[in-house]
Coordinates of C-alpha atoms and ligand atoms in Angstrom, one line a residue:
M806 CA -5.6 49.0 -4.1
K807 CA -6.9 47.3 -1.4
Y808 CA -6.1 43.6 -1.6
S809 CA -10.0 42.1 -0.5
Q810 CA -10.7 44.1 -3.7
A811 CA -8.0 43.1 -6.1
F812 CA -8.6 40.5 -8.3
I813 CA -5.6 38.1 -7.5
P814 CA -6.5 34.6 -7.7
T815 CA -3.4 32.8 -6.4
L816 CA -3.1 28.9 -6.3
K817 CA -1.7 27.0 -3.5
E818 CA -1.0 24.0 -5.5
T819 CA 1.4 23.9 -8.4
P820 CA -0.5 23.2 -11.3
S821 CA 0.9 20.1 -12.7
D822 CA 1.7 20.9 -16.8
A823 CA 4.1 23.9 -15.3
D824 CA 6.9 23.1 -17.3
T825 CA 8.9 26.1 -15.9
I826 CA 9.6 27.7 -12.8
S827 CA 8.2 31.0 -14.5
L828 CA 4.9 29.4 -15.5
K829 CA 4.4 27.8 -12.1
L830 CA 4.9 31.2 -10.5
M831 CA 2.9 33.2 -13.0
L832 CA 0.0 30.8 -12.8
R833 CA -0.1 30.6 -8.9
A834 CA 0.6 34.3 -8.3
G835 CA -2.7 35.1 -10.5
L836 CA -0.6 36.8 -13.4
I837 CA -1.9 34.6 -16.1
R838 CA -4.5 31.7 -16.9
K839 CA -4.3 29.4 -19.7
L840 CA -7.0 29.3 -22.5
S841 CA -5.8 26.9 -24.9
S842 CA -2.3 25.9 -25.8
G843 CA -0.2 28.8 -26.4
I844 CA -3.0 31.2 -25.2
Y845 CA -3.3 32.6 -22.5
E846 CA -5.3 35.3 -20.6
W847 CA -3.2 38.2 -18.9
L848 CA -5.0 39.0 -15.4
P849 CA -4.6 42.4 -13.5
L850 CA -1.6 41.7 -11.8
G851 CA 0.1 40.4 -15.1
L852 CA -0.9 43.1 -17.1
R853 CA 0.5 45.4 -14.5
V854 CA 3.8 44.0 -14.5
L855 CA 3.2 43.5 -19.0
K856 CA 2.5 47.4 -19.2
N857 CA 5.3 48.4 -17.0
V858 CA 7.7 46.8 -19.5
E859 CA 5.8 48.1 -22.2
Q860 CA 6.2 51.6 -20.9
I861 CA 10.2 50.9 -20.3
I862 CA 10.5 50.2 -23.9
R863 CA 8.4 52.8 -24.9
E864 CA 10.5 55.7 -23.6
E865 CA 13.4 54.2 -24.8
M866 CA 12.0 54.2 -28.4
N867 CA 10.8 57.7 -28.1
K868 CA 14.2 58.7 -27.0
I869 CA 15.8 57.3 -30.4
G870 CA 13.3 59.2 -32.2
G871 CA 10.6 56.2 -32.6
Q872 CA 7.0 57.1 -33.6
E873 CA 4.3 54.7 -32.2
L874 CA 1.3 53.5 -34.3
L875 CA -0.9 50.6 -34.3
L876 CA -1.5 48.6 -37.4
P877 CA -4.1 45.8 -37.9
T878 CA -3.6 42.3 -36.6
I879 CA -5.3 40.4 -39.7
L880 CA -3.4 40.9 -42.8
P881 CA -4.5 40.5 -46.2
K882 CA -2.6 37.6 -48.2
E883 CA -1.9 40.2 -51.4
L884 CA 0.9 42.1 -49.5
W885 CA 2.5 39.1 -48.3
E886 CA 2.6 37.4 -51.9
E887 CA 4.6 40.5 -53.2
T888 CA 7.6 39.2 -50.7
G889 CA 6.7 35.6 -51.2
R890 CA 6.3 34.8 -47.7
W891 CA 2.8 33.8 -48.3
N892 CA 4.2 30.5 -49.1
L893 CA 7.3 30.7 -47.5
Y894 CA 6.3 31.4 -44.1
G895 CA 5.3 27.8 -43.3
K896 CA 2.7 26.6 -41.3
E897 CA 3.3 28.9 -38.5
L898 CA 1.3 31.5 -40.7
C899 CA -2.2 31.5 -39.5
R900 CA -4.2 31.8 -42.7
I901 CA -7.8 32.7 -42.6
K902 CA -10.6 33.8 -45.1
D903 CA -13.3 36.0 -44.6
R904 CA -17.1 35.6 -45.4
S905 CA -16.4 36.4 -49.2
G906 CA -13.3 33.9 -49.5
R907 CA -10.9 36.7 -49.1
E908 CA -7.6 35.3 -47.6
F909 CA -5.9 36.8 -44.7
C910 CA -3.5 36.2 -42.1
L911 CA -2.8 36.8 -38.0
G912 CA -0.1 39.0 -38.1
P913 CA 3.1 37.0 -36.9
T914 CA 5.5 40.3 -37.9
H915 CA 4.4 43.1 -40.1
E916 CA 7.5 44.2 -42.4
E917 CA 5.2 44.1 -45.5
I918 CA 2.6 45.9 -43.6
I919 CA 4.9 49.0 -43.0
T920 CA 6.4 49.0 -46.0
D921 CA 3.3 49.2 -47.6
I922 CA 2.6 52.4 -45.3
V923 CA 6.0 53.9 -46.2
R924 CA 6.0 53.2 -50.0
K925 CA 2.7 55.1 -50.4
D926 CA 3.5 58.0 -48.0
V927 CA 6.9 58.8 -48.2
R928 CA 8.3 60.4 -51.1
S929 CA 11.7 62.1 -50.4
Y930 CA 15.1 61.7 -48.8
K931 CA 13.6 64.5 -46.7
Q932 CA 11.2 62.7 -44.7
L933 CA 14.0 59.8 -43.8
P934 CA 15.2 58.6 -41.5
L935 CA 11.8 57.4 -40.6
M936 CA 11.3 54.9 -37.0
L937 CA 8.1 53.7 -36.7
Y938 CA 6.9 51.2 -33.5
Q939 CA 4.0 49.6 -32.3
F940 CA 2.9 47.2 -29.4
Q941 CA 0.7 44.5 -30.5
S942 CA -0.3 40.9 -30.1
K943 CA 1.0 38.5 -32.5
F944 CA 0.2 35.2 -33.7
R945 CA 2.7 32.3 -34.8
D946 CA 1.0 28.8 -34.7
E947 CA 4.2 27.9 -33.1
I948 CA 5.0 24.0 -34.0
R949 CA 5.5 23.3 -29.7
P950 CA 3.8 26.0 -27.4
R951 CA 5.9 25.9 -24.3
F952 CA 7.4 27.6 -21.0
G953 CA 3.6 29.3 -20.9
V954 CA 4.2 33.1 -22.3
M955 CA 7.2 32.4 -23.4
R956 CA 6.8 30.3 -26.2
A957 CA 3.5 31.0 -27.1
K958 CA 1.4 31.2 -29.9
E959 CA -0.1 34.5 -29.5
F960 CA 2.2 36.8 -27.9
Y961 CA 2.7 40.6 -27.2
M962 CA 5.6 42.0 -29.0
K963 CA 7.2 45.9 -29.5
D964 CA 8.1 45.7 -33.2
A965 CA 9.8 48.7 -34.9
Y966 CA 11.2 49.0 -38.3
S967 CA 13.5 51.9 -39.7
F968 CA 13.5 53.3 -43.1
H969 CA 17.0 55.2 -44.3
A970 CA 18.1 56.7 -47.5
S971 CA 21.5 55.0 -47.4
E972 CA 23.3 51.9 -46.0
E973 CA 25.6 54.1 -43.6
D974 CA 22.5 55.8 -41.8
A975 CA 21.1 52.1 -41.3
E976 CA 24.2 51.0 -40.2
R977 CA 24.4 54.2 -37.7
Y978 CA 20.9 53.8 -36.4
Y979 CA 20.9 50.2 -35.7
K980 CA 24.0 50.8 -33.3
I981 CA 21.6 53.4 -31.9
V982 CA 18.6 50.9 -31.4
F983 CA 20.9 48.4 -30.1
D984 CA 22.2 50.5 -27.5
A985 CA 18.5 51.2 -26.4
Y986 CA 17.8 47.1 -26.4
S987 CA 21.0 47.5 -23.9
K988 CA 19.1 50.1 -22.0
I989 CA 15.8 48.3 -21.9
C990 CA 17.6 44.8 -20.7
E991 CA 19.5 46.7 -18.0
K992 CA 16.2 48.8 -16.7
C993 CA 14.6 45.0 -16.6
G994 CA 17.3 44.1 -14.1
F995 CA 18.4 41.5 -16.7
N996 CA 21.7 39.8 -16.7
F997 CA 22.1 39.5 -20.6
R998 CA 24.5 39.3 -23.4
A999 CA 23.6 40.7 -27.1
V1000 CA 24.8 38.2 -29.3
E1001 CA 25.3 37.3 -33.2
A1002 CA 22.5 35.7 -34.8
T1003 CA 21.0 34.0 -37.6
T1004 CA 18.3 36.3 -39.4
G1005 CA 15.9 33.3 -40.0
S1006 CA 12.6 33.7 -41.9
I1007 CA 12.7 37.9 -41.3
G1008 CA 16.1 38.1 -43.5
G1009 CA 18.4 40.5 -44.2
S1010 CA 22.3 41.2 -43.8
F1011 CA 23.0 40.5 -40.1
S1012 CA 21.3 40.5 -36.7
H1013 CA 21.7 40.4 -33.1
E1014 CA 19.8 38.6 -30.3
F1015 CA 19.3 39.9 -27.0
M1016 CA 19.7 36.9 -24.7
V1017 CA 18.4 36.9 -20.6
L1018 CA 21.2 34.3 -19.3
A1019 CA 19.1 31.3 -17.7
D1020 CA 20.3 27.9 -17.4
T1021 CA 16.7 26.9 -18.6
G1022 CA 16.4 29.0 -21.9
E1023 CA 15.8 27.4 -25.0
E1024 CA 18.9 29.0 -26.9
E1025 CA 22.5 28.1 -26.3
I1026 CA 25.0 30.8 -27.0
V1027 CA 28.7 31.0 -27.1
S1028 CA 31.1 34.0 -25.9
C1029 CA 34.5 35.1 -25.3
I1030 CA 36.0 37.5 -22.7
C1031 CA 37.3 39.9 -26.0
G1032 CA 33.5 40.5 -26.3
Y1033 CA 32.9 38.1 -28.9
G1034 CA 29.2 36.3 -28.5
A1035 CA 27.0 34.3 -31.0
N1036 CA 24.2 32.1 -30.7
V1037 CA 25.4 28.5 -31.8
E1038 CA 23.4 28.5 -34.4
K1039 CA 25.7 31.2 -35.9
A1040 CA 28.7 31.0 -34.3
E1041 CA 31.8 30.9 -36.4
C1042 CA 34.4 28.4 -36.6
I1043 CA 38.4 28.9 -36.8
K1044 CA 40.0 26.8 -39.5
R1045 CA 42.5 24.5 -37.4
E1046 CA 40.7 24.1 -34.3
V1047 CA 40.6 20.9 -32.6
G1048 CA 43.2 17.4 -32.9
S1049 CA 46.8 18.1 -33.0
W1050 CA 48.0 18.0 -36.7
K1051 CA 51.4 15.8 -36.8
P1052 CA 53.0 16.4 -40.2
E1053 CA 52.2 13.1 -42.2
V1054 CA 53.3 12.0 -45.7
E1055 CA 50.8 11.4 -48.0
K1056 CA 50.5 7.8 -48.6
P1057 CA 48.5 5.8 -51.6
L1058 CA 44.9 4.7 -51.6
E1059 CA 43.8 1.8 -50.1
E1060 CA 40.2 0.2 -50.3
V1061 CA 39.0 -1.8 -46.8
H1062 CA 36.5 -4.3 -46.8
T1063 CA 33.9 -2.8 -43.9
P1064 CA 30.9 -5.1 -44.1
D1065 CA 28.0 -3.5 -42.4
M1066 CA 30.3 -1.1 -40.6
K1067 CA 28.5 2.3 -41.4
T1068 CA 29.1 4.8 -38.5
V1069 CA 32.4 6.8 -38.1
D1070 CA 32.4 4.7 -34.0
E1071 CA 32.0 1.2 -36.3
V1072 CA 34.4 2.0 -38.6
G1073 CA 36.7 3.4 -36.3
K1074 CA 37.5 0.9 -34.0
F1075 CA 37.7 -1.7 -36.7
L1076 CA 40.6 0.3 -38.0
N1077 CA 41.6 1.6 -34.7
E1078 CA 41.4 5.1 -35.9
K1079 CA 40.4 8.4 -34.2
P1080 CA 36.7 10.2 -35.4
E1081 CA 39.3 13.4 -36.7
K1082 CA 40.6 11.1 -39.2
F1083 CA 37.2 10.7 -41.0
I1084 CA 35.3 12.5 -43.5
K1085 CA 31.8 12.6 -43.2
T1086 CA 29.8 12.7 -46.4
L1087 CA 26.3 13.7 -46.4
I1088 CA 23.7 14.9 -49.0
Y1089 CA 21.4 17.6 -48.4
L1090 CA 18.6 18.8 -50.7
A1091 CA 18.6 22.5 -50.6
D1092 CA 15.3 23.9 -52.3
G1093 CA 15.2 20.1 -54.1
K1094 CA 18.5 20.0 -55.2
P1095 CA 21.1 18.0 -53.9
V1096 CA 24.3 18.8 -52.2
I1097 CA 27.2 16.6 -51.2
V1098 CA 28.7 18.2 -47.7
L1099 CA 31.6 16.9 -46.0
V1100 CA 32.8 17.2 -42.8
R1101 CA 35.5 15.8 -40.1
G1102 CA 34.3 12.9 -38.5
D1103 CA 34.2 14.5 -35.0
C1104 CA 32.4 17.3 -36.0
E1105 CA 28.5 18.3 -37.0
I1106 CA 27.2 20.1 -39.6
N1107 CA 25.5 23.0 -38.8
E1108 CA 22.4 23.6 -41.1
E1109 CA 21.7 27.3 -40.4
K1110 CA 25.1 28.2 -41.5
L1111 CA 24.8 25.6 -44.2
K1112 CA 21.4 26.9 -45.4
S1113 CA 22.9 30.6 -45.4
H1114 CA 25.8 29.5 -47.5
L1115 CA 23.4 28.1 -50.2
N1116 CA 21.2 30.9 -49.8
A1117 CA 18.5 28.2 -49.5
N1118 CA 15.1 28.7 -48.2
E1119 CA 14.8 25.0 -47.6
L1120 CA 17.5 22.6 -46.3
L1121 CA 16.7 18.8 -45.7
L1122 CA 19.1 16.3 -45.0
A1123 CA 18.6 13.3 -47.0
D1124 CA 17.7 10.0 -46.1
G1125 CA 18.7 6.8 -46.8
N1126 CA 16.3 5.9 -49.4
T1127 CA 16.8 9.4 -50.8
V1128 CA 20.7 8.9 -51.0
E1129 CA 20.5 5.6 -52.4
K1130 CA 17.9 6.7 -55.2
I1131 CA 20.5 9.8 -55.9
T1132 CA 24.0 8.3 -55.9
G1133 CA 23.3 4.6 -56.1
V1134 CA 25.3 3.9 -52.7
P1135 CA 23.7 2.6 -49.8
I1136 CA 23.9 5.1 -46.7
G1137 CA 27.3 4.7 -44.8
F1138 CA 29.6 4.2 -47.5
L1139 CA 29.2 7.3 -49.3
G1140 CA 32.6 9.1 -49.6
S1141 CA 34.0 12.2 -51.6
V1142 CA 36.4 10.2 -53.9
N1143 CA 35.0 9.4 -57.5
F1144 CA 31.5 10.7 -56.2
R1145 CA 28.8 10.4 -59.0
L1146 CA 25.8 12.4 -58.8
P1147 CA 23.3 12.4 -62.4
T1148 CA 24.0 15.9 -63.1
S1149 CA 27.8 17.3 -63.3
D1150 CA 27.3 21.0 -62.1
F1151 CA 27.0 19.5 -58.3
R1152 CA 28.3 21.3 -55.8
L1153 CA 30.8 19.6 -52.9
I1154 CA 30.7 21.4 -50.1
A1155 CA 33.5 21.1 -47.2
D1156 CA 33.9 22.2 -44.2
Y1157 CA 37.4 23.9 -43.3
S1158 CA 37.7 21.0 -40.8
V1159 CA 38.1 18.4 -43.8
E1160 CA 40.8 20.9 -45.3
N1161 CA 43.5 19.5 -42.8
I1162 CA 43.0 15.9 -42.9
I1163 CA 46.0 14.1 -44.1
N1164 CA 45.4 10.3 -45.3
G1165 CA 41.7 10.5 -44.0
I1166 CA 39.1 8.1 -44.1
S1167 CA 35.8 7.7 -46.0
G1168 CA 33.2 5.6 -47.6
A1169 CA 34.0 4.2 -50.9
N1170 CA 31.2 4.3 -52.4
K1171 CA 30.6 0.9 -52.9
K1172 CA 28.6 -1.0 -50.5
D1173 CA 31.0 -2.8 -47.5
Y1174 CA 33.9 -0.7 -48.5
H1175 CA 35.7 2.0 -46.9
L1176 CA 38.8 4.0 -48.4
K1177 CA 41.8 5.2 -46.2
N1178 CA 44.5 7.6 -46.9
I1179 CA 42.1 10.3 -48.7
N1180 CA 44.1 13.2 -49.2
I1181 CA 42.5 16.6 -50.5
G1182 CA 43.4 18.2 -54.1
R1183 CA 44.9 14.7 -54.7
D1184 CA 42.2 12.7 -54.4
Y1185 CA 39.1 15.0 -54.4
K1186 CA 38.6 18.4 -55.0
P1187 CA 35.5 20.9 -53.3
T1188 CA 33.8 23.1 -55.2
E1189 CA 33.9 25.5 -52.2
I1190 CA 35.4 25.1 -48.7
A1191 CA 33.0 27.0 -46.2
D1192 CA 32.7 27.4 -42.6
I1193 CA 29.5 25.3 -42.5
R1194 CA 30.1 23.4 -38.5
K1195 CA 28.6 23.6 -35.3
V1196 CA 30.9 25.2 -32.8
K1197 CA 32.1 22.4 -30.1
K1198 CA 33.3 22.6 -26.8
G1199 CA 36.5 23.6 -26.1
A1200 CA 36.7 25.5 -29.5
L1201 CA 39.1 28.8 -29.6
C1202 CA 37.3 32.2 -29.9
P1203 CA 37.0 33.0 -33.8
R1204 CA 38.0 36.7 -33.3
C1205 CA 40.6 37.2 -30.6
K1206 CA 41.6 33.2 -31.4
K1207 CA 43.1 33.1 -28.1
H1208 CA 40.5 32.4 -25.0
E1209 CA 38.4 29.4 -25.2
L1210 CA 34.6 30.1 -26.0
K1211 CA 32.3 29.6 -23.0
F1212 CA 29.1 28.1 -23.7
S1213 CA 25.6 29.3 -22.0
R1214 CA 21.7 29.3 -22.0
G1215 CA 19.9 32.0 -22.7
I1216 CA 16.5 33.4 -23.7
E1217 CA 15.9 35.5 -26.7
V1218 CA 13.9 38.5 -25.5
G1219 CA 14.8 40.8 -28.3
H1220 CA 16.5 40.6 -32.0
T1221 CA 17.2 43.3 -33.8
F1222 CA 17.9 43.1 -38.0
K1223 CA 19.8 45.0 -40.2
L1224 CA 17.4 44.3 -43.2
G1225 CA 18.7 46.2 -46.0
T1226 CA 16.7 45.9 -49.2
K1227 CA 15.4 43.1 -49.0
Y1228 CA 11.3 44.3 -48.4
S1229 CA 11.7 47.5 -50.1
K1230 CA 13.1 45.6 -53.6
A1231 CA 10.2 42.8 -52.9
M1232 CA 7.7 45.4 -52.8
N1233 CA 9.0 48.5 -55.1
A1234 CA 9.4 51.1 -52.0
T1235 CA 11.2 53.7 -53.3
F1236 CA 12.0 57.6 -52.5
L1237 CA 13.9 60.1 -54.4
D1238 CA 17.2 60.9 -53.4
E1239 CA 19.0 64.2 -53.4
K1240 CA 19.6 64.5 -57.2
G1241 CA 16.0 63.3 -58.0
K1242 CA 17.0 59.7 -58.4
Q1243 CA 14.7 56.5 -57.2
N1244 CA 16.3 54.8 -54.6
F1245 CA 14.9 51.5 -52.6
F1246 CA 14.8 52.1 -48.6
I1247 CA 17.3 50.8 -46.6
M1248 CA 15.5 49.2 -43.9
G1249 CA 16.2 47.4 -40.5
C1250 CA 13.7 45.8 -38.1
Y1251 CA 13.8 45.5 -34.5
G1252 CA 11.6 43.2 -32.6
I1253 CA 11.5 42.6 -28.4
G1254 CA 8.8 39.9 -26.6
V1255 CA 7.2 42.1 -24.1
S1256 CA 5.2 39.2 -22.9
R1257 CA 8.2 37.0 -23.0
I1258 CA 10.4 39.4 -20.9
V1259 CA 7.6 39.1 -18.3
A1260 CA 8.6 35.4 -17.8
A1261 CA 12.3 35.8 -18.3
A1262 CA 12.1 38.2 -15.1
I1263 CA 10.8 35.9 -13.2
E1264 CA 13.0 33.1 -14.5
Q1265 CA 16.0 34.8 -13.8
S1266 CA 14.5 36.0 -10.6
N1267 CA 12.9 33.8 -7.8
D1268 CA 13.3 31.8 -4.6
E1269 CA 11.7 28.8 -3.2
S1270 CA 8.8 31.6 -1.9
G1271 CA 7.8 33.0 -5.2
I1272 CA 8.5 35.8 -7.7
I1273 CA 11.3 38.4 -6.8
W1274 CA 10.4 41.6 -8.8
N1275 CA 12.5 44.3 -9.9
R1276 CA 11.2 47.3 -8.8
A1277 CA 10.8 48.7 -12.7
L1278 CA 8.7 45.6 -13.6
A1279 CA 6.9 44.8 -10.0
P1280 CA 3.1 45.1 -10.1
Y1281 CA 3.0 46.9 -6.7
Q1282 CA 6.5 48.8 -5.4
A1283 CA 5.0 48.4 -2.0
I1284 CA 2.8 46.0 0.0
I1285 CA 1.4 47.1 3.6
I1286 CA 0.5 44.3 6.0
P1287 CA -1.8 44.9 8.8
V1288 CA -1.2 42.1 11.7
S1289 CA -5.0 42.8 12.0
Y1290 CA -6.6 45.6 10.3
E1291 CA -8.8 47.4 13.1
G1292 CA -7.8 49.9 15.7
K1293 CA -5.1 52.2 15.5
I1294 CA -3.2 49.6 13.3
K1295 CA -5.6 50.0 10.7
D1296 CA -5.5 53.6 11.0
V1297 CA -1.9 54.0 10.7
C1298 CA -1.8 51.5 8.0
D1299 CA -4.6 53.8 6.1
T1300 CA -2.1 57.0 6.3
I1301 CA 0.6 55.2 5.3
Y1302 CA -1.4 53.5 2.2
E1303 CA -2.7 57.1 1.5
K1304 CA 0.7 58.8 1.6
L1305 CA 2.7 55.9 -0.2
S1306 CA 0.2 55.9 -2.8
Q1307 CA 0.6 59.5 -4.2
K1308 CA 4.2 58.3 -5.4
Y1309 CA 3.9 54.7 -5.7
D1310 CA 1.4 51.7 -7.0
V1311 CA 0.6 50.5 -3.4
L1312 CA -1.1 47.2 -2.1
L1313 CA -2.8 47.2 1.3
D1314 CA -3.4 43.9 2.8
D1315 CA -6.7 44.5 4.6
R1316 CA -7.8 40.7 4.4
D1317 CA -9.2 38.9 7.4
G1318 CA -6.9 36.2 8.5
R1319 CA -3.3 35.7 9.8
A1320 CA -0.5 37.5 9.3
G1321 CA 1.8 34.3 8.1
V1322 CA -1.0 34.0 5.2
K1323 CA -0.1 37.5 4.1
F1324 CA 3.7 37.0 4.4
K1325 CA 3.3 34.2 2.0
D1326 CA 1.2 35.8 -0.5
A1327 CA 3.3 39.1 -0.3
D1328 CA 6.5 36.6 -0.8
L1329 CA 4.6 34.9 -3.9
L1330 CA 3.6 38.1 -5.8
G1331 CA 7.1 39.0 -5.1
I1332 CA 6.3 42.6 -4.1
P1333 CA 9.9 44.6 -3.6
V1334 CA 9.1 46.4 -0.3
R1335 CA 6.9 45.1 2.6
I1336 CA 5.7 47.0 5.3
T1337 CA 4.4 45.4 8.1
V1338 CA 2.5 47.0 11.0
S1339 CA 1.7 45.4 14.3
E1340 CA 0.7 46.4 17.9
K1341 CA 4.6 45.8 18.9
T1342 CA 6.1 48.1 16.3
L1343 CA 3.7 50.7 16.9
K1344 CA 4.9 50.6 20.6
E1345 CA 8.1 52.0 19.4
N1346 CA 6.1 54.3 16.5
K1347 CA 7.9 52.4 13.7
V1348 CA 6.8 49.8 11.3
E1349 CA 9.1 46.9 9.9
I1350 CA 10.3 47.0 6.4
K1351 CA 11.5 44.0 4.6
Y1352 CA 12.9 44.0 1.0
R1353 CA 11.5 40.8 -0.9
S1354 CA 15.2 40.6 -2.2
K1355 CA 16.7 40.3 1.1
K1356 CA 16.4 38.0 4.2
T1357 CA 16.6 40.5 6.8
A1358 CA 13.9 42.8 8.2
E1359 CA 14.6 46.3 9.8
L1360 CA 12.4 48.5 12.1
V1361 CA 11.7 52.0 10.7
D1362 CA 10.4 55.4 12.0
I1363 CA 7.0 55.8 10.3
E1364 CA 7.9 59.3 9.0
K1365 CA 10.9 57.6 7.1
I1366 CA 9.2 55.3 5.2
L1367 CA 9.5 57.0 2.1
D1368 CA 13.5 57.3 2.6
K1369 CA 13.4 53.5 2.4
M1370 CA 11.4 53.1 -0.5
P1371 CA 13.3 52.2 -3.6
K1372 CA 14.3 55.4 -6.2
N1373 CA 13.0 55.2 -9.6
Y1374 CA 15.0 53.1 -12.1
L1375 CA 17.2 55.8 -13.2
Ligands
ATP1974 P1 12.1 32.7 -31.3 O1 13.9 31.9 -32.2 O2 12.3 32.5 -30.0 O3 11.4 31.3 -32.0 P2 11.9 34.4 -33.3 O4 13.2 34.8 -33.7 O5 11.0 33.9 -34.3 O6 12.1 34.1 -31.8 P3 11.5 37.1 -34.2 O7 10.8 37.2 -35.1 O8 12.7 37.9 -33.8 O9 11.6 36.2 -33.0 O10 10.6 38.2 -33.0 C1 10.9 39.3 -32.0 C2 11.0 39.0 -30.4 O11 9.6 38.3 -30.1 C3 11.6 37.7 -30.2 O12 12.9 38.1 -29.8 C4 11.1 37.0 -29.0 O13 11.2 37.9 -27.8 C5 9.4 37.4 -29.2 N1 9.1 35.9 -29.5 C6 9.1 35.2 -30.7 N2 8.4 34.2 -31.0 C7 7.7 34.1 -29.5 C8 6.6 33.4 -28.8 N3 6.2 32.3 -29.8 N4 6.0 33.4 -27.8 C9 6.6 34.7 -27.1 N5 7.3 35.5 -27.6 C10 7.8 35.3 -28.9
MG1975 MG1 10.6 31.9 -33.9

């Protein structure tokens, strides 16, 4: 492509509302433009990168037996009602009506649609396993679209769905997809980690997220040198984690007057006790029903873990008014001893951290009083003890129990789910097994944010001059820069351009103007190889080659340029 003809509207100024380095560079390099909040246009240069990512993914999906299809973006309400997600999905689901009043949604993910296809046309175990995938624009009415295409309302995704006759086969295949996803991340040049994750609104039995490590990433992850890794939303805690536990004799309960002291901090100072001695008592509403939750004073509840322990669709921390209405006790003075709820079948869920507290402190269930010397078993009995707290800095790895967990931030680019029969049961999708018996399909689903990958790649690889593309993602692999596009220089540039174009996507900067400006643009666009031709280099029958990722340039014989081009990514 000749630069003078290319539609690459670069910007000199950094757009003021760009909140991440990748968004700044995508706008400045003319990859994308914003149409509306969370809605972006992909310009030619950006689309080239997006298509490169798509091709990397397509190759890996085909290698593992995936078959590509394309599903509609506008989806009828009826299918979403079969799984209950029409109501459950909440405000992220953009609902629309056609002229006759029929309801539809803009597809945010396609489990229902694919399950419908398979239940109609797959009858026998002989047709399994089956893996279908597509590339498509998804729509989610994100509450806070941000970071450009990283968290957009409309974004480009590869979603894949697999169908199996048995749990074992679904798990075997899950590992294969996991490896394919790792390969995709490697080819994109990512420094990444695959971590255990929660299943969210997609559901299923287990899942992994593929995280590109970046300080600006929205997700926090923990990892251990033993190989364990998890999103903090999911990260397990071991029972005895923090605090030194001296053996203590259980003392008798004691009530203390604590006027207006509601927080662990306030009461801790007053009694001269550490937060580790406190049993925090909280009321949550799980699908509207109150449950009591206990956690040690220095820890916090992990609502994702609690939600999955309760198997709840919606979990809300009750506010002061609600707490008082339900319990008759003002917030700040709740406690686990002699707890009263209107119903007798309430659940009192203690986190493991509480189990170890001897002579603990908590509210006395009456205004302005706390209790000292509370002991589990003697003074209160939880209905269940579970791992429901947030992992803390300094925590030991829950797997090897030897090393301290490392905290880092990441951008989630892919997510794999073992779904099991969640969708096939809800939608009555069955096949006949070897014995002629009807069974529900066992499913997996696997998403990759193609557009998010583009932003993540820039976030991980840039410098003060612009983007530094990995050669597999680059919109053009090389840019030829004539110091002035005329005479002998022009002839040589045209010849090199012809030759390289047979194998590579090449940009020839045929524009008028100073070489310095062209160099700046080449750096901003992040093209991996820059070939400069000037009278000086031609004196020796050479050109200057500079790799975007390196500081130094070298002079190369014209005939040897091809040898200097990066090999393909394999
Ligand atoms: P997140 O936690 O970031 O909202 P998710 O768990 O909702 O992601 P999935 O439903 O698993 O995402 O979707 C698969 C992939 O699609 C994600 O791994 C991510 O790369 C991409 N993705 C999801 N939401 C967005 C978005 N709003 N903008 C861009 N890409 C997205
Ligand atoms: Mg989401």
